[in-house]
Amino acid sequence: MSSISIAAMEREVEAPQFVAVRRGYWSMVVGRLSRDPLTIVCGGIVLLIALAAIFAPWVAPHDPYQTSMIKRLAPIGTPGHVLGTDELGRDMLTRLIYGGRVSLLTAIVPVAMALLIGGTLGVIAGFVGGRVNMAIMRTMDVFYAFPSILLAIAISGALGGGILNAVLSLTLIFMPPICRVAETVTTQVRNLDFVAAARATPAGTGRILMVHVLGNVLGPVLIYASSLISVSIIIASGLSFLGLGVSPPEADWGLMLNTLRQSIYVAPLNAALPGAMIFVTGMCFNLMSDGLRSAMDVKL
Amino acid sequence: MLFYLLRRLLYAVPIALGVTLVCFSLVHIGPGDPLSSILPPEASQAIVDRMKREYGLDQPLPLQYLIWLGKAAVGDFGTSIFTGRPVLAEIAPALVNSLIIAVGGALLGFLLGIVFGTVAGYCHGRPADRFFTAVAITGVSVPHYWLAIVLVIVFSVELMWLPALGMTGSGGTEFTFSGENFRHMLLPVIALSVIPMGVVARTVRAQVAELLNMDFVDALRSKGLGEAKVFRHVAKNAAPQVLAVMGLQLGYLLGGSILIETVFAWPGTGLLLNNAIFARDIPLLQGTILALALIFVALNLLVDVVQAILDPRIVR
């Protein structure tokens, strides 16, 4: 046995030291993040949009469903309607705030669910190996044979639209890539010396899996999943843009973009607003993920 | 090499079969009967039963799948419930139209991506790197359907330079190499090119920056090789990885053009798919997705083969 694995074994025995090392790592990550202005600004923007969406009834200046035939497509800057009104005379700012609820939910929930299911499957495939690995990974390969947007549209289309079906189809398309990353990392970690060392100690399979494997797999998989949120918001909004998400009069950025599209000749700026929200939010998630990746020093 | 090709080809077979299984399942995960969309609600049970027999829907599921698979294997994707025409006759022309803008978008995106990525990789850490990295991140973060609408607002509504909709002025769906066709193509192609531009630029930048740090580059330079020749070595080493990304991107463009085609009313597979979804035309939906997915599988296969030719280490 090499000296490295003996050292790893000793660390395993002295549990408190292990904890100390971990805290050191996370405080380092937080320290790096606090010195990264771009990530902080992006995080702030996302937090602002999310808080506005959560507290929409108190924050929004108007009723999101209140239509007005005489105030249709009021331009940006109209008194009382800072961002103008939509094709039914509803306040744009209000609907953009309310729209964040569905849009953020359909961006984050599918990735979280895919992380849970796909990540678990990937760790199992990587840790157990052999036939189990074959069965899981070859099934995932089939989903790789579809361009992801196409598969999301196909599943949502076949299921018949609606927000639940959109979330379901997005979960299905994010599961295979997350599973693959989890499997790759788990396989790498499983074959490292410190896992072999842990096996030599009385640590059971459960403990090895939870502490040694998960502790090392979670970071990269989490980073990878976070990079999918911006993809998720673009595809989710794309689904509602096609009419496969929430149904009117519910507010959602993709759906608003779709209905306002008819008005580009009358009020082009109003029509571009919901898409700008998708863009800004997606971009912020993307940059945050990049920032987190370099702060956690993970290579994928 | 031949062995590798065979193995890779054999490996594609179960994948393709899995794809057909997923496409077939699409009918059965949906709510209600596939026939309910074409039959009036007051149709008698006798008519429903006859229609079911005609479409083979009275058979057990595994048998239905085998029958469908057997027919699909010889190019018979069934009949569109909505138009009554064979699905293949609907897909073929649409596929050509989609391919035109997908290839156009891919070429533009790859070209820009390679140039931006190379410049960024060479200027690692300098302002030019930060600028092109920002461009690339914007490219992958922008919702391309929104960009399409913005392009229409700027170039069609405000400037009135380019047409906003369709493939030809007269509403035709046949592509000819005319100036009018190109004018209609321009906006969809630009809208489609941003994602591959961003993805390729990021890949190229990472590859070039990493390769330039390698010892062999120093060795080449110390040998007295000109920078252009050094670049040729770098390009050759970056090619397999970049190529793999490009192949995937072309496939994504073909599958992801549905949103762009919807914005521009471009008569391709995306528009077809959109119509199929809203008319609940299941054979058309199945056929279009199957065709696109099989092209994607073939494309992946092609990329693997080209990659193996460029980088023989992969074979081993």
mmCIF file with all atom_site columns, N, CA, C and O in Angstrom, chain B residues 19-51:
data_model
loop_
_atom_site.group_PDB
_atom_site.id
_atom_site.type_symbol
_atom_site.label_atom_id
_atom_site.label_alt_id
_atom_site.label_comp_id
_atom_site.label_asym_id
_atom_site.label_entity_id
_atom_site.label_seq_id
_atom_site.pdbx_PDB_ins_code
_atom_site.Cartn_x
_atom_site.Cartn_y
_atom_site.Cartn_z
_atom_site.occupancy
_atom_site.B_iso_or_equiv
_atom_site.pdbx_formal_charge
_atom_site.auth_seq_id
_atom_site.auth_comp_id
_atom_site.auth_asym_id
_atom_site.auth_atom_id
_atom_site.pdbx_PDB_model_num
ATOM 1   N N  . VAL B 1 19 ? -34.551 4.641  -30.000 1.00 0.00 ? 19 VAL B N  1
ATOM 2   C CA . VAL B 1 19 ? -35.177 5.853  -30.517 1.00 0.00 ? 19 VAL B CA 1
ATOM 3   C C  . VAL B 1 19 ? -36.568 5.543  -31.073 1.00 0.00 ? 19 VAL B C  1
ATOM 4   O O  . VAL B 1 19 ? -37.540 6.257  -30.793 1.00 0.00 ? 19 VAL B O  1
ATOM 5   N N  . THR B 1 20 ? -36.673 4.445  -31.825 1.00 0.00 ? 20 THR B N  1
ATOM 6   C CA . THR B 1 20 ? -37.986 4.102  -32.385 1.00 0.00 ? 20 THR B CA 1
ATOM 7   C C  . THR B 1 20 ? -38.975 3.791  -31.258 1.00 0.00 ? 20 THR B C  1
ATOM 8   O O  . THR B 1 20 ? -40.142 4.153  -31.335 1.00 0.00 ? 20 THR B O  1
ATOM 9   N N  . LEU B 1 21 ? -38.461 3.158  -30.199 1.00 0.00 ? 21 LEU B N  1
ATOM 10  C CA . LEU B 1 21 ? -39.339 2.818  -29.068 1.00 0.00 ? 21 LEU B CA 1
ATOM 11  C C  . LEU B 1 21 ? -39.872 4.090  -28.406 1.00 0.00 ? 21 LEU B C  1
ATOM 12  O O  . LEU B 1 21 ? -41.062 4.188  -28.089 1.00 0.00 ? 21 LEU B O  1
ATOM 13  N N  . VAL B 1 22 ? -38.975 5.075  -28.225 1.00 0.00 ? 22 VAL B N  1
ATOM 14  C CA . VAL B 1 22 ? -39.403 6.337  -27.615 1.00 0.00 ? 22 VAL B CA 1
ATOM 15  C C  . VAL B 1 22 ? -40.442 7.019  -28.509 1.00 0.00 ? 22 VAL B C  1
ATOM 16  O O  . VAL B 1 22 ? -41.477 7.483  -28.038 1.00 0.00 ? 22 VAL B O  1
ATOM 17  N N  . CYS B 1 23 ? -40.160 7.057  -29.820 1.00 0.00 ? 23 CYS B N  1
ATOM 18  C CA . CYS B 1 23 ? -41.093 7.701  -30.756 1.00 0.00 ? 23 CYS B CA 1
ATOM 19  C C  . CYS B 1 23 ? -42.445 7.004  -30.728 1.00 0.00 ? 23 CYS B C  1
ATOM 20  O O  . CYS B 1 23 ? -43.493 7.648  -30.746 1.00 0.00 ? 23 CYS B O  1
ATOM 21  N N  . PHE B 1 24 ? -42.404 5.684  -30.670 1.00 0.00 ? 24 PHE B N  1
ATOM 22  C CA . PHE B 1 24 ? -43.655 4.930  -30.646 1.00 0.00 ? 24 PHE B CA 1
ATOM 23  C C  . PHE B 1 24 ? -44.428 5.230  -29.362 1.00 0.00 ? 24 PHE B C  1
ATOM 24  O O  . PHE B 1 24 ? -45.647 5.406  -29.386 1.00 0.00 ? 24 PHE B O  1
ATOM 25  N N  . SER B 1 25 ? -43.689 5.311  -28.243 1.00 0.00 ? 25 SER B N  1
ATOM 26  C CA . SER B 1 25 ? -44.351 5.543  -26.955 1.00 0.00 ? 25 SER B CA 1
ATOM 27  C C  . SER B 1 25 ? -45.067 6.884  -26.911 1.00 0.00 ? 25 SER B C  1
ATOM 28  O O  . SER B 1 25 ? -46.016 7.063  -26.155 1.00 0.00 ? 25 SER B O  1
ATOM 29  N N  . LEU B 1 26 ? -44.586 7.837  -27.729 1.00 0.00 ? 26 LEU B N  1
ATOM 30  C CA . LEU B 1 26 ? -45.174 9.178  -27.715 1.00 0.00 ? 26 LEU B CA 1
ATOM 31  C C  . LEU B 1 26 ? -46.685 9.131  -27.872 1.00 0.00 ? 26 LEU B C  1
ATOM 32  O O  . LEU B 1 26 ? -47.410 9.894  -27.260 1.00 0.00 ? 26 LEU B O  1
ATOM 33  N N  . VAL B 1 27 ? -47.167 8.188  -28.712 1.00 0.00 ? 27 VAL B N  1
ATOM 34  C CA . VAL B 1 27 ? -48.602 8.083  -28.928 1.00 0.00 ? 27 VAL B CA 1
ATOM 35  C C  . VAL B 1 27 ? -49.303 7.731  -27.640 1.00 0.00 ? 27 VAL B C  1
ATOM 36  O O  . VAL B 1 27 ? -50.386 8.231  -27.336 1.00 0.00 ? 27 VAL B O  1
ATOM 37  N N  . HIS B 1 28 ? -48.656 6.853  -26.871 1.00 0.00 ? 28 HIS B N  1
ATOM 38  C CA . HIS B 1 28 ? -49.389 6.230  -25.764 1.00 0.00 ? 28 HIS B CA 1
ATOM 39  C C  . HIS B 1 28 ? -49.208 6.938  -24.443 1.00 0.00 ? 28 HIS B C  1
ATOM 40  O O  . HIS B 1 28 ? -49.909 6.632  -23.487 1.00 0.00 ? 28 HIS B O  1
ATOM 41  N N  . ILE B 1 29 ? -48.263 7.913  -24.366 1.00 0.00 ? 29 ILE B N  1
ATOM 42  C CA . ILE B 1 29 ? -48.166 8.664  -23.122 1.00 0.00 ? 29 ILE B CA 1
ATOM 43  C C  . ILE B 1 29 ? -49.181 9.803  -23.115 1.00 0.00 ? 29 ILE B C  1
ATOM 44  O O  . ILE B 1 29 ? -49.474 10.354 -22.086 1.00 0.00 ? 29 ILE B O  1
ATOM 45  N N  . GLY B 1 30 ? -49.701 10.133 -24.282 1.00 0.00 ? 30 GLY B N  1
ATOM 46  C CA . GLY B 1 30 ? -50.637 11.246 -24.369 1.00 0.00 ? 30 GLY B CA 1
ATOM 47  C C  . GLY B 1 30 ? -51.990 10.884 -23.792 1.00 0.00 ? 30 GLY B C  1
ATOM 48  O O  . GLY B 1 30 ? -52.349 9.717  -23.690 1.00 0.00 ? 30 GLY B O  1
ATOM 49  N N  . PRO B 1 31 ? -52.740 11.926 -23.391 1.00 0.00 ? 31 PRO B N  1
ATOM 50  C CA . PRO B 1 31 ? -54.070 11.661 -22.859 1.00 0.00 ? 31 PRO B CA 1
ATOM 51  C C  . PRO B 1 31 ? -55.037 11.344 -23.991 1.00 0.00 ? 31 PRO B C  1
ATOM 52  O O  . PRO B 1 31 ? -54.876 11.829 -25.113 1.00 0.00 ? 31 PRO B O  1
ATOM 53  N N  . GLY B 1 32 ? -56.002 10.499 -23.709 1.00 0.00 ? 32 GLY B N  1
ATOM 54  C CA . GLY B 1 32 ? -57.055 10.217 -24.681 1.00 0.00 ? 32 GLY B CA 1
ATOM 55  C C  . GLY B 1 32 ? -56.578 9.353  -25.827 1.00 0.00 ? 32 GLY B C  1
ATOM 56  O O  . GLY B 1 32 ? -55.430 8.941  -25.916 1.00 0.00 ? 32 GLY B O  1
ATOM 57  N N  . ASP B 1 33 ? -57.482 9.111  -26.716 1.00 0.00 ? 33 ASP B N  1
ATOM 58  C CA . ASP B 1 33 ? -57.251 8.251  -27.849 1.00 0.00 ? 33 ASP B CA 1
ATOM 59  C C  . ASP B 1 33 ? -56.626 9.065  -28.973 1.00 0.00 ? 33 ASP B C  1
ATOM 60  O O  . ASP B 1 33 ? -57.008 10.209 -29.177 1.00 0.00 ? 33 ASP B O  1
ATOM 61  N N  . PRO B 1 34 ? -55.672 8.484  -29.720 1.00 0.00 ? 34 PRO B N  1
ATOM 62  C CA . PRO B 1 34 ? -55.151 9.251  -30.862 1.00 0.00 ? 34 PRO B CA 1
ATOM 63  C C  . PRO B 1 34 ? -56.227 9.577  -31.888 1.00 0.00 ? 34 PRO B C  1
ATOM 64  O O  . PRO B 1 34 ? -56.083 10.485 -32.695 1.00 0.00 ? 34 PRO B O  1
ATOM 65  N N  . LEU B 1 35 ? -57.305 8.824  -31.839 1.00 0.00 ? 35 LEU B N  1
ATOM 66  C CA . LEU B 1 35 ? -58.350 9.051  -32.835 1.00 0.00 ? 35 LEU B CA 1
ATOM 67  C C  . LEU B 1 35 ? -59.301 10.173 -32.433 1.00 0.00 ? 35 LEU B C  1
ATOM 68  O O  . LEU B 1 35 ? -59.983 10.742 -33.284 1.00 0.00 ? 35 LEU B O  1
ATOM 69  N N  . SER B 1 36 ? -59.311 10.497 -31.126 1.00 0.00 ? 36 SER B N  1
ATOM 70  C CA . SER B 1 36 ? -60.328 11.432 -30.642 1.00 0.00 ? 36 SER B CA 1
ATOM 71  C C  . SER B 1 36 ? -60.247 12.782 -31.334 1.00 0.00 ? 36 SER B C  1
ATOM 72  O O  . SER B 1 36 ? -61.236 13.508 -31.406 1.00 0.00 ? 36 SER B O  1
ATOM 73  N N  . SER B 1 37 ? -59.046 13.120 -31.885 1.00 0.00 ? 37 SER B N  1
ATOM 74  C CA . SER B 1 37 ? -58.929 14.436 -32.490 1.00 0.00 ? 37 SER B CA 1
ATOM 75  C C  . SER B 1 37 ? -59.564 14.499 -33.875 1.00 0.00 ? 37 SER B C  1
ATOM 76  O O  . SER B 1 37 ? -59.927 15.566 -34.341 1.00 0.00 ? 37 SER B O  1
ATOM 77  N N  . ILE B 1 38 ? -59.686 13.358 -34.529 1.00 0.00 ? 38 ILE B N  1
ATOM 78  C CA . ILE B 1 38 ? -60.273 13.438 -35.871 1.00 0.00 ? 38 ILE B CA 1
ATOM 79  C C  . ILE B 1 38 ? -61.731 12.996 -35.899 1.00 0.00 ? 38 ILE B C  1
ATOM 80  O O  . ILE B 1 38 ? -62.476 13.360 -36.798 1.00 0.00 ? 38 ILE B O  1
ATOM 81  N N  . LEU B 1 39 ? -62.134 12.212 -34.906 1.00 0.00 ? 39 LEU B N  1
ATOM 82  C CA . LEU B 1 39 ? -63.520 11.753 -34.902 1.00 0.00 ? 39 LEU B CA 1
ATOM 83  C C  . LEU B 1 39 ? -64.398 12.758 -34.162 1.00 0.00 ? 39 LEU B C  1
ATOM 84  O O  . LEU B 1 39 ? -63.997 13.262 -33.120 1.00 0.00 ? 39 LEU B O  1
ATOM 85  N N  . PRO B 1 40 ? -65.547 13.060 -34.682 1.00 0.00 ? 40 PRO B N  1
ATOM 86  C CA . PRO B 1 40 ? -66.465 13.925 -33.941 1.00 0.00 ? 40 PRO B CA 1
ATOM 87  C C  . PRO B 1 40 ? -66.922 13.189 -32.685 1.00 0.00 ? 40 PRO B C  1
ATOM 88  O O  . PRO B 1 40 ? -67.002 11.958 -32.682 1.00 0.00 ? 40 PRO B O  1
ATOM 89  N N  . PRO B 1 41 ? -67.199 13.929 -31.625 1.00 0.00 ? 41 PRO B N  1
ATOM 90  C CA . PRO B 1 41 ? -67.546 13.276 -30.353 1.00 0.00 ? 41 PRO B CA 1
ATOM 91  C C  . PRO B 1 41 ? -68.797 12.405 -30.454 1.00 0.00 ? 41 PRO B C  1
ATOM 92  O O  . PRO B 1 41 ? -68.945 11.453 -29.689 1.00 0.00 ? 41 PRO B O  1
ATOM 93  N N  . GLU B 1 42 ? -69.672 12.709 -31.442 1.00 0.00 ? 42 GLU B N  1
ATOM 94  C CA . GLU B 1 42 ? -70.915 11.932 -31.506 1.00 0.00 ? 42 GLU B CA 1
ATOM 95  C C  . GLU B 1 42 ? -70.770 10.671 -32.360 1.00 0.00 ? 42 GLU B C  1
ATOM 96  O O  . GLU B 1 42 ? -71.763 9.977  -32.610 1.00 0.00 ? 42 GLU B O  1
ATOM 97  N N  . ALA B 1 43 ? -69.508 10.365 -32.804 1.00 0.00 ? 43 ALA B N  1
ATOM 98  C CA . ALA B 1 43 ? -69.313 9.188  -33.656 1.00 0.00 ? 43 ALA B CA 1
ATOM 99  C C  . ALA B 1 43 ? -69.760 7.919  -32.919 1.00 0.00 ? 43 ALA B C  1
ATOM 100 O O  . ALA B 1 43 ? -69.500 7.755  -31.727 1.00 0.00 ? 43 ALA B O  1
ATOM 101 N N  . SER B 1 44 ? -70.420 7.030  -33.671 1.00 0.00 ? 44 SER B N  1
ATOM 102 C CA . SER B 1 44 ? -70.932 5.812  -33.038 1.00 0.00 ? 44 SER B CA 1
ATOM 103 C C  . SER B 1 44 ? -69.787 4.851  -32.726 1.00 0.00 ? 44 SER B C  1
ATOM 104 O O  . SER B 1 44 ? -68.704 4.938  -33.316 1.00 0.00 ? 44 SER B O  1
ATOM 105 N N  . GLN B 1 45 ? -70.037 3.928  -31.806 1.00 0.00 ? 45 GLN B N  1
ATOM 106 C CA . GLN B 1 45 ? -69.024 2.967  -31.406 1.00 0.00 ? 45 GLN B CA 1
ATOM 107 C C  . GLN B 1 45 ? -68.551 2.150  -32.603 1.00 0.00 ? 45 GLN B C  1
ATOM 108 O O  . GLN B 1 45 ? -67.371 1.817  -32.722 1.00 0.00 ? 45 GLN B O  1
ATOM 109 N N  . ALA B 1 46 ? -69.476 1.847  -33.527 1.00 0.00 ? 46 ALA B N  1
ATOM 110 C CA . ALA B 1 46 ? -69.134 1.042  -34.704 1.00 0.00 ? 46 ALA B CA 1
ATOM 111 C C  . ALA B 1 46 ? -68.077 1.747  -35.546 1.00 0.00 ? 46 ALA B C  1
ATOM 112 O O  . ALA B 1 46 ? -67.098 1.142  -35.987 1.00 0.00 ? 46 ALA B O  1
ATOM 113 N N  . ILE B 1 47 ? -68.237 3.049  -35.722 1.00 0.00 ? 47 ILE B N  1
ATOM 114 C CA . ILE B 1 47 ? -67.274 3.814  -36.523 1.00 0.00 ? 47 ILE B CA 1
ATOM 115 C C  . ILE B 1 47 ? -65.932 3.859  -35.811 1.00 0.00 ? 47 ILE B C  1
ATOM 116 O O  . ILE B 1 47 ? -64.876 3.664  -36.430 1.00 0.00 ? 47 ILE B O  1
ATOM 117 N N  . VAL B 1 48 ? -65.987 4.094  -34.491 1.00 0.00 ? 48 VAL B N  1
ATOM 118 C CA . VAL B 1 48 ? -64.746 4.139  -33.711 1.00 0.00 ? 48 VAL B CA 1
ATOM 119 C C  . VAL B 1 48 ? -63.995 2.820  -33.863 1.00 0.00 ? 48 VAL B C  1
ATOM 120 O O  . VAL B 1 48 ? -62.786 2.793  -34.124 1.00 0.00 ? 48 VAL B O  1
ATOM 121 N N  . ASP B 1 49 ? -64.736 1.716  -33.729 1.00 0.00 ? 49 ASP B N  1
ATOM 122 C CA . ASP B 1 49 ? -64.093 0.402  -33.840 1.00 0.00 ? 49 ASP B CA 1
ATOM 123 C C  . ASP B 1 49 ? -63.488 0.198  -35.222 1.00 0.00 ? 49 ASP B C  1
ATOM 124 O O  . ASP B 1 49 ? -62.399 -0.352 -35.365 1.00 0.00 ? 49 ASP B O  1
ATOM 125 N N  . ARG B 1 50 ? -64.199 0.645  -36.250 1.00 0.00 ? 50 ARG B N  1
ATOM 126 C CA . ARG B 1 50 ? -63.686 0.450  -37.617 1.00 0.00 ? 50 ARG B CA 1
ATOM 127 C C  . ARG B 1 50 ? -62.404 1.255  -37.825 1.00 0.00 ? 50 ARG B C  1
ATOM 128 O O  . ARG B 1 50 ? -61.430 0.770  -38.394 1.00 0.00 ? 50 ARG B O  1
ATOM 129 N N  . MET B 1 51 ? -62.434 2.506  -37.349 1.00 0.00 ? 51 MET B N  1
ATOM 130 C CA . MET B 1 51 ? -61.245 3.349  -37.481 1.00 0.00 ? 51 MET B CA 1
ATOM 131 C C  . MET B 1 51 ? -60.079 2.719  -36.731 1.00 0.00 ? 51 MET B C  1
ATOM 132 O O  . MET B 1 51 ? -58.942 2.727  -37.205 1.00 0.00 ? 51 MET B O  1
#
